[in-house]
Coordinates of C-alpha atoms and ligand atoms in Angstrom, one line a residue:
X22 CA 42.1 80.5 28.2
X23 CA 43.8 83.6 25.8
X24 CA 46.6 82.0 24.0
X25 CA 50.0 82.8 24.6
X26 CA 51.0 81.6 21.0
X27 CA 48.7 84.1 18.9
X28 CA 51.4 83.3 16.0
X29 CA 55.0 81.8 15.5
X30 CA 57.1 82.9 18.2
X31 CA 60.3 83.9 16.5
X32 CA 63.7 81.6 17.3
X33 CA 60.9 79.6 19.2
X34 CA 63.3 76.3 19.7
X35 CA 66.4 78.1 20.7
X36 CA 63.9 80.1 23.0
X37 CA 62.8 76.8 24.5
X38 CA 66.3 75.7 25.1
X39 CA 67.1 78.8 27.4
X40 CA 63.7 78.6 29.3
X41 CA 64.1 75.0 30.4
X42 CA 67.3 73.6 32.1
X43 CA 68.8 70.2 30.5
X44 CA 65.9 70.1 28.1
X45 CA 68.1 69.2 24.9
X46 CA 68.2 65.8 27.4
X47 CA 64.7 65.3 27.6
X48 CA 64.4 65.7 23.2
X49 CA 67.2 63.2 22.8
X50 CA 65.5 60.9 24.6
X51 CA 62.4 61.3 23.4
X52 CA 63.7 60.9 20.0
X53 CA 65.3 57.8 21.1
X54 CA 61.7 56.2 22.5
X55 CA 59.6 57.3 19.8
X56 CA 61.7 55.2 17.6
X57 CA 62.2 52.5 19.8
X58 CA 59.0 52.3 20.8
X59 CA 57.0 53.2 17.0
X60 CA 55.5 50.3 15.4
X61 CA 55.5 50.0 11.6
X62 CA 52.0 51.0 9.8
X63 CA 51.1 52.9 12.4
X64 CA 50.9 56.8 13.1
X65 CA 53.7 58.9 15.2
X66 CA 51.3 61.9 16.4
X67 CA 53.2 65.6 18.1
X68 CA 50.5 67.1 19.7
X69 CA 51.4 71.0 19.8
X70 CA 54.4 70.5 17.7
X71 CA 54.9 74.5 17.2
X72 CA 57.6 75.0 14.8
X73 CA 58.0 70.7 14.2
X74 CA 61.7 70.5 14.9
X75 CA 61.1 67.4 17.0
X76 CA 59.6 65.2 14.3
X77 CA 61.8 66.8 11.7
X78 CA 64.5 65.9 13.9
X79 CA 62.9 62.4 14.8
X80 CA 64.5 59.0 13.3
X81 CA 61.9 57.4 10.9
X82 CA 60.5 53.9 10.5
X83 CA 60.1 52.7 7.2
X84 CA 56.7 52.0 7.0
X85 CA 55.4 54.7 9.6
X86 CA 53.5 58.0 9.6
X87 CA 54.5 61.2 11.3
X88 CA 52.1 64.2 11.9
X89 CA 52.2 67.5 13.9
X90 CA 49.5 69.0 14.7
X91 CA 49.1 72.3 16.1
X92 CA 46.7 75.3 16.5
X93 CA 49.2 78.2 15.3
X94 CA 50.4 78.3 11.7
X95 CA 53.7 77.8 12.1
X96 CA 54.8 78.0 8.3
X97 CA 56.3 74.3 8.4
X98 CA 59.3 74.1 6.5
X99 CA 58.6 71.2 3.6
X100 CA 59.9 68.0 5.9
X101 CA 60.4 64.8 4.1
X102 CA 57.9 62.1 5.6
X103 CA 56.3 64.7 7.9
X104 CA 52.4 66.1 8.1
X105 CA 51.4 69.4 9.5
X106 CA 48.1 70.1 10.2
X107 CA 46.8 73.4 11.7
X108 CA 44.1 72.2 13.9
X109 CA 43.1 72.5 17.3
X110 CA 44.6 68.8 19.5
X111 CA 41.3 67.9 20.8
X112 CA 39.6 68.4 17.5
X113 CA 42.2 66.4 15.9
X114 CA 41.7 63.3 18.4
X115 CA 37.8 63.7 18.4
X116 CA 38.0 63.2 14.5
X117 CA 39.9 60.4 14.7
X118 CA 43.3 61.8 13.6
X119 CA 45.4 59.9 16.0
X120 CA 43.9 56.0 15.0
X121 CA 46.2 53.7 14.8
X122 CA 49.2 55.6 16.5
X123 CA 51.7 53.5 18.3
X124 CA 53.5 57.1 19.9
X125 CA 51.8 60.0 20.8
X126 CA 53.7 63.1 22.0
X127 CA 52.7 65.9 24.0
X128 CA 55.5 68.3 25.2
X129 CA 54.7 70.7 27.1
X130 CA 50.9 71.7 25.4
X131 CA 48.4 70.3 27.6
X132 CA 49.0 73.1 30.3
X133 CA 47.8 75.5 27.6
X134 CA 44.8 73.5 27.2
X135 CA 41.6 74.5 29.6
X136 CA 41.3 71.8 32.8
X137 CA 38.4 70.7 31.5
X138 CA 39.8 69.5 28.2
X139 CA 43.0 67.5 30.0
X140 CA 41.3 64.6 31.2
X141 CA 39.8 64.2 27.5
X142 CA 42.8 64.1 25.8
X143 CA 44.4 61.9 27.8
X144 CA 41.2 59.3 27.4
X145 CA 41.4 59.8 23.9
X146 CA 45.2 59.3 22.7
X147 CA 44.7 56.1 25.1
X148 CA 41.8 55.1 23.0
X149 CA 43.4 55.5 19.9
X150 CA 46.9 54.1 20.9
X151 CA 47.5 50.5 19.2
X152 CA 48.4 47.8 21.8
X153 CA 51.8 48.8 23.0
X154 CA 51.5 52.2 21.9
X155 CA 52.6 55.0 24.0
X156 CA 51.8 58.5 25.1
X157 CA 54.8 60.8 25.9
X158 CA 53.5 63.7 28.2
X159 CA 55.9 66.6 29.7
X160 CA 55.1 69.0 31.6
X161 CA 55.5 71.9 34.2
X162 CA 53.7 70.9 37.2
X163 CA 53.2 72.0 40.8
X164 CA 55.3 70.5 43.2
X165 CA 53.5 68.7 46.2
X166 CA 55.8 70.4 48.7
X167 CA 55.2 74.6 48.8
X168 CA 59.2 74.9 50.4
X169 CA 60.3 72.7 47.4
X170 CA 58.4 74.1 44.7
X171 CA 59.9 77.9 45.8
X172 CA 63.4 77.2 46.1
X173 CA 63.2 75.4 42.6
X174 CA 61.4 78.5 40.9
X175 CA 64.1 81.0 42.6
X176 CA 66.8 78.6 41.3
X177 CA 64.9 78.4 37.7
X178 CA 65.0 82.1 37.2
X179 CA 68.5 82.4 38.9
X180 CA 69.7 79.9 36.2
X181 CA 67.6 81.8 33.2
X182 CA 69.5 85.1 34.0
X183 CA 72.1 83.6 32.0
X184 CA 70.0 83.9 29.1
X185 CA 67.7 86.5 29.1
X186 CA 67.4 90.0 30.9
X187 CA 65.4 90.9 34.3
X188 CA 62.6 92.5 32.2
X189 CA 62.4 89.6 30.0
X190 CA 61.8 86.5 32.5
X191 CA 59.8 89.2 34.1
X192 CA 57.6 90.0 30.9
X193 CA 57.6 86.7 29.9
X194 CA 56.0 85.3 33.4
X195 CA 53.5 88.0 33.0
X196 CA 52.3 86.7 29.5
X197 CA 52.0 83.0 30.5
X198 CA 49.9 83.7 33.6
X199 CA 47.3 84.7 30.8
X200 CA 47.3 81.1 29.4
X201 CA 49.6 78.9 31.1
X202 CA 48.0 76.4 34.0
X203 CA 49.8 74.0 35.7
X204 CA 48.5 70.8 36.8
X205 CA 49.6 69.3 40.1
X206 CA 52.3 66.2 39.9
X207 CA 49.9 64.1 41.9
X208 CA 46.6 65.0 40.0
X209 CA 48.7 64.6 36.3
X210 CA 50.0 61.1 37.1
X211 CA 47.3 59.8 39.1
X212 CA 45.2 60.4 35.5
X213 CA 48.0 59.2 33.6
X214 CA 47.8 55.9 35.7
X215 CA 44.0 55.5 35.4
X216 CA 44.4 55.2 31.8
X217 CA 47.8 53.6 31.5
X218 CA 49.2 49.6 32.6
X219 CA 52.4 51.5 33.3
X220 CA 53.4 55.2 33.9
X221 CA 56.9 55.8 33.8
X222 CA 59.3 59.1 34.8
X223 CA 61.8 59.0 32.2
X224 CA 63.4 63.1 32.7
X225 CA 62.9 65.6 35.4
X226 CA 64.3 68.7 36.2
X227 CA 62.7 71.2 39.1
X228 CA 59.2 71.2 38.1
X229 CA 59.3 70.3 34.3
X230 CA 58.2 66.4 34.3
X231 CA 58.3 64.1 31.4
X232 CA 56.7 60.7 31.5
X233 CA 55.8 57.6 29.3
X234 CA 52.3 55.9 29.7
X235 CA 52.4 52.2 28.0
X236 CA 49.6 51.3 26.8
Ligands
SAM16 C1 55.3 75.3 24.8 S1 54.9 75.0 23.1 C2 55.7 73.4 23.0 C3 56.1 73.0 21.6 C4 56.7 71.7 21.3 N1 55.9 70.6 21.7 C5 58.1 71.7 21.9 O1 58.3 70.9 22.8 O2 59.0 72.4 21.4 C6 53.2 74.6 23.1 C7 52.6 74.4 21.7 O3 51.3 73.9 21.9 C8 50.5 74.6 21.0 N2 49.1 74.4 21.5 C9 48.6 74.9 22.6 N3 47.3 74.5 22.8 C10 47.0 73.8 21.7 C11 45.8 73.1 21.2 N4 44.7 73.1 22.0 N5 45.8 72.5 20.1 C12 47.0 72.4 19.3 N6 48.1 73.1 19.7 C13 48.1 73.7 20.8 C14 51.0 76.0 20.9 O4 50.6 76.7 19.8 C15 52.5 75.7 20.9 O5 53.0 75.6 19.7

């Protein structure tokens, strides 16, 4: 799949923030989770962490690791008790980056990743994940219902024109088609669930899902 992200998109995280209604929501609680939910001596893994705001922005255990990985050099700013390595996700969990992780995150980078890679990643942060761990996964999805999903995209770029011009969401739309795929909602959770004792919705808004698998 071409990439979308050929380099650092500039003002990337306030650029996020108008794409995706309520999405400051679905950071905070994130953040909230991640600490929760993070063990000490283990790893806290963003996969596709782009400009690393999230773990920067992330409260820290004592005793626990944070990396962000992602295949773009974003020119991480220095971050106290954060790792960023340029490397491709699926490289990163074949080498064994994410051993001993109690939280893995993935927002919103697996549908840049080719189909046939998915289904890997997801087997692999389970494998790695220490009992109890957790895998945090959000995505845009397709809806199951056609009506639904078109009334939510009309009301998704109705609610964007706040934010950018006609030519931009247009533009914009053109350039993720290259390299943007979305899975369905049924397929995603139904392979979250093969993997995971519990799957769990914690944000939603339209299309853009955000779930917890426990491991
Ligand atoms: C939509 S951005 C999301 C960024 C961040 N997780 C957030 O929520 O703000 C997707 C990010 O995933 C990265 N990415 C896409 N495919 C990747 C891969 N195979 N390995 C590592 N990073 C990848 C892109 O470079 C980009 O920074």
């Amino acid at each position: 799949m071409t990439n979308f992200f050929n380099g650092p998109v500039p003002e990337f995280d306030d650029h996020i923030r108008k794409s995706i209604p309520t999405v400051d929501a679905m950071y905070d609680l994130c953040q909230g989770v991640t600490y929760a939910l993070s063990q000490e001596r283990t790893r806290v893994v963003d996969l596709g962490c782009s400009t690393g705001k999230f773990l920067r922005d992330t409260l820290k255990r004592a005793t626990t690791t944070y990396i962000g990985v992602d295949f773009v050099d974003w020119q991480w700013e220095k971050t106290p008790r954060v790792t960023f390595r340029q490397e491709d996700a699926l490289t990163f969990l074949r080498d064994g980056g994410a051993k001993d992780t109690s939280v893995v995150l993935s927002l919103c980078t697996l549908q840049f990743m080719p189909f046939s890679k998915r289904n890997e990643v997801i087997r692999r942060v389970y494998d790695w994940l220490v009992e109890g761990g957790i895998f945090i996964l959000a995505e845009k999805v397709h809806l199951p219902s056609a009506g639904v999903s078109e009334v939510v995209e009309r009301s998704l770029i109705q609610w964007k024109r706040k934010n950018f011009t006609d030519a931009e969401i247009l533009d914009k739309s053109v350039k993720l088609a290259k390299s943007m795929r979305r899975n369905t909602f049924e397929g995603l959770y139904t392979t979250m669930q093969e993997h995971f004792d519990s799957v769990n919705i914690v944000w939603a808004n339209g299309a853009f899902v955000c779930m917890v698998g426990v491991k």
